[in-house]
Coordinates of C-alpha atoms and ligand atoms in Angstrom, one line a residue:
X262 CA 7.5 -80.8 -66.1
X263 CA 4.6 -78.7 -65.7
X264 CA 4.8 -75.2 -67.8
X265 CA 3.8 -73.4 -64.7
X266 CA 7.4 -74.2 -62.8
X267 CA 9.3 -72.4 -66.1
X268 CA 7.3 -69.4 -66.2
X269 CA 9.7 -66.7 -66.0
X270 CA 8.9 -63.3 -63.9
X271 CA 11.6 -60.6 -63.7
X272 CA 13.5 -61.7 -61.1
X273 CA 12.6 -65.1 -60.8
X274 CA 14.1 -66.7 -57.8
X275 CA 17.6 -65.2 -57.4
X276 CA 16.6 -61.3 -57.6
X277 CA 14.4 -59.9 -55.2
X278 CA 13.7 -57.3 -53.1
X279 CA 14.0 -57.5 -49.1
X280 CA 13.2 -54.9 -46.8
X281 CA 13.3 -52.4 -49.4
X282 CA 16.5 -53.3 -51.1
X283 CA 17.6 -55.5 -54.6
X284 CA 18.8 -58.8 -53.4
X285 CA 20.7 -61.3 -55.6
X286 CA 19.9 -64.5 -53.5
X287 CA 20.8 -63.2 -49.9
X288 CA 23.2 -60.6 -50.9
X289 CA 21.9 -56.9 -50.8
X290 CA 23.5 -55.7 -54.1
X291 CA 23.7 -52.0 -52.4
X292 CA 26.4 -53.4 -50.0
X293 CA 28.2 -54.9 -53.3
X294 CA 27.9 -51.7 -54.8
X295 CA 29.6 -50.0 -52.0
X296 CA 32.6 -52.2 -51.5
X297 CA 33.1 -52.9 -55.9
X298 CA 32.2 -49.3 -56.8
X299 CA 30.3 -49.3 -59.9
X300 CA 29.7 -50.0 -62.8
X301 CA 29.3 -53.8 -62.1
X302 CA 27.8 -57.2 -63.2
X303 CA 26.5 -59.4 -61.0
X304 CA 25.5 -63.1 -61.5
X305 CA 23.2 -65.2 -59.6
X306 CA 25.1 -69.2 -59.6
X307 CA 21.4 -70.5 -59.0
X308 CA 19.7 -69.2 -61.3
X309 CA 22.1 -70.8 -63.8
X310 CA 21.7 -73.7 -62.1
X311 CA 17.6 -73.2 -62.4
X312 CA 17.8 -73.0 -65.8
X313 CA 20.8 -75.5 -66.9
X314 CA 18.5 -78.0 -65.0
X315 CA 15.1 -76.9 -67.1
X316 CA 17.3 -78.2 -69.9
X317 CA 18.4 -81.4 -68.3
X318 CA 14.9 -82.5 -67.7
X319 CA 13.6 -81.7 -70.7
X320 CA 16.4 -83.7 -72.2
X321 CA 15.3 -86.5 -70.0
X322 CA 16.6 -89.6 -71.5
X323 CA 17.3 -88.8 -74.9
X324 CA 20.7 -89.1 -75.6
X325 CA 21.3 -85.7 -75.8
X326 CA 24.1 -83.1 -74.3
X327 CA 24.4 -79.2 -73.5
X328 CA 27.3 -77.8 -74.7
X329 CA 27.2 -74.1 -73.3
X330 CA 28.2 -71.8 -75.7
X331 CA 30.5 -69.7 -74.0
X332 CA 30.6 -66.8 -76.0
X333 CA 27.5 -65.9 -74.2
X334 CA 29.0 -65.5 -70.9
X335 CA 32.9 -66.4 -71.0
X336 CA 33.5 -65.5 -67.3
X337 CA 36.0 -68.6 -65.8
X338 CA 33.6 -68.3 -62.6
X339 CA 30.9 -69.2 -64.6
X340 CA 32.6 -71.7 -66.5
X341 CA 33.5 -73.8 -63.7
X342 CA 30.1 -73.9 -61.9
X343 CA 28.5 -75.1 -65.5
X344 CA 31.4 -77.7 -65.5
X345 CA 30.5 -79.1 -62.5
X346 CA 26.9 -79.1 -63.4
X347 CA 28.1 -81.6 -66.4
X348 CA 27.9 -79.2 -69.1
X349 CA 30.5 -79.5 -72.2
X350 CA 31.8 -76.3 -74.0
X351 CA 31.0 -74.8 -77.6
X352 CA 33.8 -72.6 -78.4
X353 CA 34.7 -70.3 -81.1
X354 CA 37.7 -69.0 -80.7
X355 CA 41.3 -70.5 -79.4
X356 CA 41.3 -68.6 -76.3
X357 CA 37.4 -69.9 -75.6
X358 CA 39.0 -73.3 -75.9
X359 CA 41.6 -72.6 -73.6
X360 CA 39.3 -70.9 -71.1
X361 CA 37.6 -74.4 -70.9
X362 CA 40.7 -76.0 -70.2
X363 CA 41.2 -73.8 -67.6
X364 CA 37.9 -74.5 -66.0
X365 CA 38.5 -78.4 -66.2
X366 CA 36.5 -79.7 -69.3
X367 CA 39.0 -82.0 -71.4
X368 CA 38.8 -82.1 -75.2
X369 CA 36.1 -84.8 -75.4
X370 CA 33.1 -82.3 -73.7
X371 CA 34.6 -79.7 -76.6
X372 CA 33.1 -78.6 -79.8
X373 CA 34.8 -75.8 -81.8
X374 CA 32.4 -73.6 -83.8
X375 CA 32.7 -70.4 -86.2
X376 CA 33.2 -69.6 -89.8
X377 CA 36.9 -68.5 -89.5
X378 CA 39.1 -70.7 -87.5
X379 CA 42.7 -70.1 -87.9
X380 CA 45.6 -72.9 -88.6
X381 CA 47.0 -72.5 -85.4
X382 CA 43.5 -72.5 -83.5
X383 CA 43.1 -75.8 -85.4
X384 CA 46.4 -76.8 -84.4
X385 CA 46.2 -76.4 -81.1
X386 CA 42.4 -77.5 -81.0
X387 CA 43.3 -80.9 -83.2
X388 CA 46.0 -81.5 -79.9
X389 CA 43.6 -81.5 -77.1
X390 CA 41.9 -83.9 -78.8
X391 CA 38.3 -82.3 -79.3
X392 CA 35.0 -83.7 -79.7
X393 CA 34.3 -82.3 -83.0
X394 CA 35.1 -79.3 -85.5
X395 CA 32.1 -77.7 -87.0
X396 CA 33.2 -77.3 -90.4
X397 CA 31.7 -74.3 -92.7
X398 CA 33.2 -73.9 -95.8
X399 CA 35.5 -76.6 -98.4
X400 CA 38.8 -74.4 -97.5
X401 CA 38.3 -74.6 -94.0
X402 CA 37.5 -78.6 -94.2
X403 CA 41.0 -78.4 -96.7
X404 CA 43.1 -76.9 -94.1
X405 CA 41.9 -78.7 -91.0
X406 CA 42.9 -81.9 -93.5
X407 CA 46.3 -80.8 -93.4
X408 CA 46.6 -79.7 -90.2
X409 CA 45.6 -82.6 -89.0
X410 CA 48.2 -84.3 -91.4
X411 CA 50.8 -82.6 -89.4
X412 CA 49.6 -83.3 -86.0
X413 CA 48.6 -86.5 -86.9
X414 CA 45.2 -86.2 -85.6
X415 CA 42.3 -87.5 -87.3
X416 CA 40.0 -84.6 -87.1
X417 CA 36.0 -85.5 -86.1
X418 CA 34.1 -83.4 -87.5
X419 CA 30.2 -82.1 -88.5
X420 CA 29.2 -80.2 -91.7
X421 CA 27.1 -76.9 -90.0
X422 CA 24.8 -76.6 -93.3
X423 CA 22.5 -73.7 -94.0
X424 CA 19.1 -75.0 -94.0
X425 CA 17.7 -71.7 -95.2
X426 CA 14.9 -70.6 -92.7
X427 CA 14.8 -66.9 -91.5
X428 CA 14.3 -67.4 -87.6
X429 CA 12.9 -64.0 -87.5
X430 CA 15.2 -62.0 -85.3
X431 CA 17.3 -59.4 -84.9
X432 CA 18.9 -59.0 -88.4
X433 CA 23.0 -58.9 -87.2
X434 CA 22.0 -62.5 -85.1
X435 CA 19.9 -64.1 -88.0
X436 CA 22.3 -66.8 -89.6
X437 CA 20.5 -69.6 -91.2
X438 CA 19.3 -68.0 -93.9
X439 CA 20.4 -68.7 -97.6
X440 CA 23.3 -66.0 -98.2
X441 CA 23.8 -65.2 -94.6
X442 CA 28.0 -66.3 -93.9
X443 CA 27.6 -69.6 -92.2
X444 CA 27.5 -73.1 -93.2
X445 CA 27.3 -74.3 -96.1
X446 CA 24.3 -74.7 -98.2
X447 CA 21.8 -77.3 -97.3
X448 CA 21.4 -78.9 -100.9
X449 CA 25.3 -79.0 -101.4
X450 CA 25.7 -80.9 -98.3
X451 CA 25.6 -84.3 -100.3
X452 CA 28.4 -83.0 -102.5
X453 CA 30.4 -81.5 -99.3
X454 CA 30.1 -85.4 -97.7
X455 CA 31.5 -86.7 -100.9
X456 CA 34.6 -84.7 -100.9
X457 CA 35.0 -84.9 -97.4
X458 CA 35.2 -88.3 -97.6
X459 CA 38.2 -88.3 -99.7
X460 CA 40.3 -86.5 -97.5
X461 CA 42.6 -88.7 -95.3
X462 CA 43.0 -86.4 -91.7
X463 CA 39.4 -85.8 -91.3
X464 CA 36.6 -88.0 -90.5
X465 CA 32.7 -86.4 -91.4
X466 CA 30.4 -87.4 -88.7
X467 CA 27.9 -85.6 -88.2
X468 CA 25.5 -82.5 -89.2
X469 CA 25.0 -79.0 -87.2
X470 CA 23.1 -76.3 -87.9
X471 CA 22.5 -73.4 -86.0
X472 CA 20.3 -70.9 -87.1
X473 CA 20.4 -67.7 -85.0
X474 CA 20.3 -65.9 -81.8
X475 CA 17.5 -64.6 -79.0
X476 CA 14.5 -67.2 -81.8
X477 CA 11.6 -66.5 -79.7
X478 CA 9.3 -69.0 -81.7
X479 CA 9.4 -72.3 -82.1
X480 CA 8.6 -72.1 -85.7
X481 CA 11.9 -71.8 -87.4
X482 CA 13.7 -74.7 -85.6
X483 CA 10.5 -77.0 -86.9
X484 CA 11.4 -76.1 -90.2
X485 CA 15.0 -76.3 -89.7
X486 CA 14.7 -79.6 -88.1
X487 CA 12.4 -81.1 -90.6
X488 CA 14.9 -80.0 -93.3
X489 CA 17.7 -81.4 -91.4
X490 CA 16.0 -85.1 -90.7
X491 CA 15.3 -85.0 -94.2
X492 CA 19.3 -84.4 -95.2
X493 CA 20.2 -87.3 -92.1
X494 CA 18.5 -89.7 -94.6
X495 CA 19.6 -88.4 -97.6
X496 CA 22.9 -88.9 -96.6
X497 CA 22.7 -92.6 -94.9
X498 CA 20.8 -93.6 -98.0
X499 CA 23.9 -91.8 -100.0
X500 CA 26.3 -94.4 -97.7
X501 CA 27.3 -91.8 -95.2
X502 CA 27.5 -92.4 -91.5
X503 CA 25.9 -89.9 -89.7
X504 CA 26.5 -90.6 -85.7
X505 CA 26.3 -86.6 -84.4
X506 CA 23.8 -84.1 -84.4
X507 CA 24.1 -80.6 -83.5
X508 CA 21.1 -78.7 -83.3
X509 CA 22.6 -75.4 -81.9
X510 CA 21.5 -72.3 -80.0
X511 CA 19.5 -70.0 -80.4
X512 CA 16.7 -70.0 -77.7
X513 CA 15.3 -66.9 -76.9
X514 CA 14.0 -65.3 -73.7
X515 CA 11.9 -62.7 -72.1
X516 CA 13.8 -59.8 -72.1
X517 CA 10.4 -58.0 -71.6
X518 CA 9.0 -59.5 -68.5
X519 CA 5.7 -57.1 -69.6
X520 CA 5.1 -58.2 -73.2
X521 CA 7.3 -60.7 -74.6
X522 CA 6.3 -64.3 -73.8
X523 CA 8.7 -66.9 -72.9
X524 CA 10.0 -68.8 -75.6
X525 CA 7.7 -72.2 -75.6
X526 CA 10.9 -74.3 -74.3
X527 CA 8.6 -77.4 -73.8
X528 CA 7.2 -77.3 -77.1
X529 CA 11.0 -76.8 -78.7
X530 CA 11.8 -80.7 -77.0
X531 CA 9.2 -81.8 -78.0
X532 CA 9.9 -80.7 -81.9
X533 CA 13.5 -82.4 -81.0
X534 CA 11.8 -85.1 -79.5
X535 CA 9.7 -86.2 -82.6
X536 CA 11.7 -85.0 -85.0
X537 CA 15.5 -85.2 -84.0
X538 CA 15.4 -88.6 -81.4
X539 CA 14.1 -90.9 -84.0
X540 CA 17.6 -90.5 -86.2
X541 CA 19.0 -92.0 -83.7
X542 CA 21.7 -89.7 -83.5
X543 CA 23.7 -88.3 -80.5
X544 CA 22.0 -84.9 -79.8
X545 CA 24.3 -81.7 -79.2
X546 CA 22.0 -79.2 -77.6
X547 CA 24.7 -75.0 -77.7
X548 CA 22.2 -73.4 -75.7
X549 CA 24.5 -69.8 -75.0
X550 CA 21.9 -67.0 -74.1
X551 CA 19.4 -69.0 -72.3
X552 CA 21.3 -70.1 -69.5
X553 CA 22.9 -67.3 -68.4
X554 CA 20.6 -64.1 -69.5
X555 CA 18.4 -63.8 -67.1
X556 CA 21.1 -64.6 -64.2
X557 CA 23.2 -61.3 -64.7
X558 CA 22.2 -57.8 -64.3
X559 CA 24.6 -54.4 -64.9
X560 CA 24.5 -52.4 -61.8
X561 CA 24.7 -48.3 -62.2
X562 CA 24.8 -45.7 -60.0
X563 CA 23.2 -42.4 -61.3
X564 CA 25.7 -39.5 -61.9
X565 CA 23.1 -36.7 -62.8
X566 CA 19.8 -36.6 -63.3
X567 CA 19.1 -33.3 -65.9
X568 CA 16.2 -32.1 -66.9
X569 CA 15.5 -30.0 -69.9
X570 CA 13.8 -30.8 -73.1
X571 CA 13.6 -33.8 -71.2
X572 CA 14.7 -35.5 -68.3
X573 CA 18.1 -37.6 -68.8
X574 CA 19.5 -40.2 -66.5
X575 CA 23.6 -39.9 -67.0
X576 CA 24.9 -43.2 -65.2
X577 CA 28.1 -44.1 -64.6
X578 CA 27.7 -47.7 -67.1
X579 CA 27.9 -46.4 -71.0
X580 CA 27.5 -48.6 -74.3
X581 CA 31.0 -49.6 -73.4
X582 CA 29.7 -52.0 -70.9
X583 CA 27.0 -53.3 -72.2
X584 CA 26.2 -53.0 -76.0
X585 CA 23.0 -54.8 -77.0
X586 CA 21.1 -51.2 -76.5
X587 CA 23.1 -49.6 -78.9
X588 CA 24.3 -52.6 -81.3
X589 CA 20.7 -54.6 -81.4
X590 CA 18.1 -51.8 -80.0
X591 CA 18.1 -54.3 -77.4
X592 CA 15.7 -53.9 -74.5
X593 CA 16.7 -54.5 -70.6
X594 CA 14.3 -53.7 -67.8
X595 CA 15.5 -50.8 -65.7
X596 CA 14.8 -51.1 -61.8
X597 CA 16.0 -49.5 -59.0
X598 CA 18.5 -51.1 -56.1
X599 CA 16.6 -49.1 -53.7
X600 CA 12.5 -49.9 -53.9
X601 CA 10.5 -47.1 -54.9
X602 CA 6.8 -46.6 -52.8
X603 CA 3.8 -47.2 -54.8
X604 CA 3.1 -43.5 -54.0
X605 CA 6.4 -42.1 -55.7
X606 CA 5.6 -40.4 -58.9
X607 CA 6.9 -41.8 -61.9
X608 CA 8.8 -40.2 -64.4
X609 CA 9.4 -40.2 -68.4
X610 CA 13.4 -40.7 -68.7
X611 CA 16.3 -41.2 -71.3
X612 CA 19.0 -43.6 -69.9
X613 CA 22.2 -42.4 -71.3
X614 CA 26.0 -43.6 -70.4
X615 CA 28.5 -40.8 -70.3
X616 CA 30.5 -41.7 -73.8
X617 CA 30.7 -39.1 -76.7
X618 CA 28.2 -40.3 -79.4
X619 CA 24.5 -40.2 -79.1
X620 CA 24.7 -44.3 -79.8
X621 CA 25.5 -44.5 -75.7
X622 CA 21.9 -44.4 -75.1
X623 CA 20.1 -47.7 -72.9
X624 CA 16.6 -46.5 -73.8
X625 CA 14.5 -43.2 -74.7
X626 CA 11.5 -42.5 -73.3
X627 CA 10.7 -45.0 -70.7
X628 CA 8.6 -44.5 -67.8
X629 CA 10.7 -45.2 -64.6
X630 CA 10.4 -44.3 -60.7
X631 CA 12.1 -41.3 -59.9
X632 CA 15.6 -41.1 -59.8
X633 CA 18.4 -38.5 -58.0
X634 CA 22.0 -37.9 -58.1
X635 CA 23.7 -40.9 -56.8
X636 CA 20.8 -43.6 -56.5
X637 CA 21.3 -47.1 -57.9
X638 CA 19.7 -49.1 -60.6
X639 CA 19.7 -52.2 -62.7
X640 CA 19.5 -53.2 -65.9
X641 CA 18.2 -57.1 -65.6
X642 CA 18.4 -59.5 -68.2
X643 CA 22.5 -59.0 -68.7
X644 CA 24.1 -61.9 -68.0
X645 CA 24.7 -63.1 -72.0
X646 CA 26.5 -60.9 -74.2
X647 CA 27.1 -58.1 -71.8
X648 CA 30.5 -58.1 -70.1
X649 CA 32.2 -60.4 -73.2
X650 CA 31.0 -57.6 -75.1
X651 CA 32.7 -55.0 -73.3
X652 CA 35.7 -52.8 -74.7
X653 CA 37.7 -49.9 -73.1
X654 CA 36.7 -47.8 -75.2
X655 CA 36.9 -43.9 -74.2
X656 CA 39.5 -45.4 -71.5
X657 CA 37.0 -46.4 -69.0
X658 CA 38.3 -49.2 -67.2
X659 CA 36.6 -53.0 -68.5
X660 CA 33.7 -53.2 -66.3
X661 CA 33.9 -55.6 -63.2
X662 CA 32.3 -59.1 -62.5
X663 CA 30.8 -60.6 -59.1
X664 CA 29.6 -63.9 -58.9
X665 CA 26.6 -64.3 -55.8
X666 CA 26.2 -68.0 -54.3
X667 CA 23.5 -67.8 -51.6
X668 CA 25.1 -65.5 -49.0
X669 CA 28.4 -65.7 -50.3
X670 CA 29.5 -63.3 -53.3
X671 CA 33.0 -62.8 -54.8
X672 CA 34.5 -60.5 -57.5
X673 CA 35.8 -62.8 -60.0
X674 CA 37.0 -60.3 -62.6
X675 CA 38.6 -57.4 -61.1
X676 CA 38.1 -53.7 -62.4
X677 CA 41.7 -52.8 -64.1
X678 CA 43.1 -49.7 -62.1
X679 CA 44.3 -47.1 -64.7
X680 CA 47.7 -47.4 -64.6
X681 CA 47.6 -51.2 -65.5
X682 CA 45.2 -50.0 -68.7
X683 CA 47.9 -47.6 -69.7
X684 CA 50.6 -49.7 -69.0
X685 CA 49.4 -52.0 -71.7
X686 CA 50.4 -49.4 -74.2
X687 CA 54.2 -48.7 -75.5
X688 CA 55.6 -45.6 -76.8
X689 CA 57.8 -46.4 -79.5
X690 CA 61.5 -44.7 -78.6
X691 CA 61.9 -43.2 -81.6
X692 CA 59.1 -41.1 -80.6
Ligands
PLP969 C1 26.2 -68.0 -80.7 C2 26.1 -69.4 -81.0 C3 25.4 -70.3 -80.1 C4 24.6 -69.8 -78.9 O1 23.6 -68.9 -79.2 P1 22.5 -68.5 -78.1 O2 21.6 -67.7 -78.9 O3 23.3 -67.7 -77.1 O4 21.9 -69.7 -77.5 C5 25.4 -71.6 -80.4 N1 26.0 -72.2 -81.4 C6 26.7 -71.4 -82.3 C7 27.4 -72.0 -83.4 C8 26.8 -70.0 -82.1 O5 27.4 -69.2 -82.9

């Protein structure tokens, strides 16, 4: 594949504008807008496709699988079209797992991750049968043993070791380094094979790592991998089988279309490639952020524009909807629905959601077209880790989903109406 065809631009493919107006594939979002109200996100179905299949090919014939880490982008919409592009299912929780039940996976394209599984999460995991547990600490590997027991499941399953390598990102999504709460470490894994071993109900088979999130250099995973390759051998030399590999997430991407380049995607296959293919190991590839990202975007609609000090954009979307501003400093090009003229001035804003704490601010001090009362915008780059990141918080309803396939579009997760928020809540009678 030639680098040129994975160069990513802002709105590669799937958002563009036509006759003035943002289009997600052939859907003009304003008529969305109108008919959803807003806040909203919005997905683009081929541009996951897009890049689920730069994966595939780079994969090529290496016996290597995508399990989509759903925490990324846990919308059943979303779920199904990645199952019916082949894709198996990382999950971390027991509802994740049941989500991909839901969409039609079956244990065997399931891999459970995450440092704190529950007994019953295990239970009811270890009954449909799954692929494989990643495993991160001697307790957890102790109580999957006797859940299993119970059940009487064998339980498949792959040490997640800490290879200690800082993959030089945001500190709360850094998590292969020494000390950091996953895995365990790297130099114990012998040790952790050993015990494992003895233990009737589970069956060690395999390594994973996975080092952190939104990695924008390749550098880390070489040194991860190397580190890794070098344990596969320890551990076959040490009489251990060693049939799975799980390299994890973690691939970055452009979230600034203007100065961040791409993450070198080729040049990551390649490292697995040379490094990874030659253990002869069944590859499992948990891309999460990379496939969905750049598909979503969080539509607003400007409540007041006020200009003092300086000039504030209040939009009806708030740190309640999407997080990464406020939890990661997280940047997200701005653009409006409606296409500004080259001739428009622009204009110095803050982008600020309407929730009580200063935190519920998008971004301070960027240079935007001009904006009034009641004009649209969007914040691209939102499809992982915005709506699963969404709370209720101040009571504003959980923000809305809508799913575009070519000319067709469909809301596929409604907003709640008020009374069924409230509802939810129970005052005690003896109140
Ligand atoms: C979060 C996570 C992923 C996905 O990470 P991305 O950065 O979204 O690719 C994969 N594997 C595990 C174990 C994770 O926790």
């Amino acid at each position: 594949m030639r680098a040129q065809s994975l160069v990513h631009s802002p709105m590669a493919n799937s958002f563009s504008y036509h006759n003035g107006w943002l289009h997600c594939e052939e859907v003009n979002i304003k008529s969305i807008a109108k008919q959803v109200g807003t806040p909203f996100y919005l997905y683009s179905t081929r541009k996951i496709s897009s890049q689920f299949a730069i994966i595939k090919q780079l994969i090529g014939s290496m016996d290597a699988r995508i399990y989509y880490a759903m925490k990324a982008n846990s919308n059943l919409a979303v779920l199904r079209h990645l199952h019916n592009l082949g894709a198996g299912f990382d999950v971390v929780s027991g509802g994740e797992f049941q989500k991909a039940i839901k969409v039609g996976s079956n244990g065997s394209s399931i891999i459970f991750s995450g440092v704190g599984k529950t007994k019953d999460e295990l239970e009811l995991t270890l009954k449909g049968n799954i692929k494989q547990f990643n495993i991160e600490s001697f307790p957890e590997l102790l109580a999957l043993n006797e859940v299993a027991g119970q059940v009487g499941i064998r339980a498949p399953v792959s040490i997640r070791v800490n290879p200690d390598v800082d993959a030089n990102t945001h500190e709360k999504i850094s998590t292969g380094r020494a000390g950091d709460k996953f895995g365990i470490p790297i130099l114990r894994a012998a040790e952790f094979f050993q015990l494992a071993n003895q233990l009737e109900w589970v069956e060690p088979k395999g390594i994973d790592i996975h080092i952190g999130s939104q990695i924008t250099s390749v550098d880390p995973f070489k040194k991860a991998f190397n580190s890794v390759a070098k344990l596969v051998m320890e551990l076959r030399q040490g009489g251990h089988v060693i049939d799975f590999l799980d390299i994890g997430g973690g691939l970055g991407i452009p979230y600034n279309h203007e100065c961040d380049t791409p993450f070198a995607i080729e040049e990551y296959f390649k490292l697995i490639r040379d490094i990874i293919n030659p253990l002869d190991c069944e590859i499992e590839l948990e891309p999460g952020r990379f496939i969905v990202a750049e598909a979503g975007v969080l539509v607003s609609e400007v409540i007041y524009e006020k200009s003092a000090e300086r000039n504030i954009l209040i939009i009806d979307a708030a740190m309640n909807d999407l997080i990464r501003p406020t939890l990661y400093s997280a940047y997200h090009p701005i653009v409006a629905i409606k296409k500004s003229s080259t001739d428009q001035p622009l204009r110095i804003y803050d982008v600020v959601g309407p929730v009580c704490e200063t935190g519920d601010t998008f971004t301070r001090g960027r240079e935007l077209p001009s904006f009034n009362n009641g004009d649209l915008l969007a914040f691209l780059n939102a499809g992982a880790y915005g709506a699963v990141m969404a709370s209720e918080y101040n009571t504003r309803p959980l923000v809305p989903e809508v799913l575009v396939g070519g000319s067709h579009w469909q809301v596929v997760r409604e907003r709640p109406s008020f009374q069924a928020m409230i509802e939810r809540e129970k005052i005690p009678d003896w109140l």
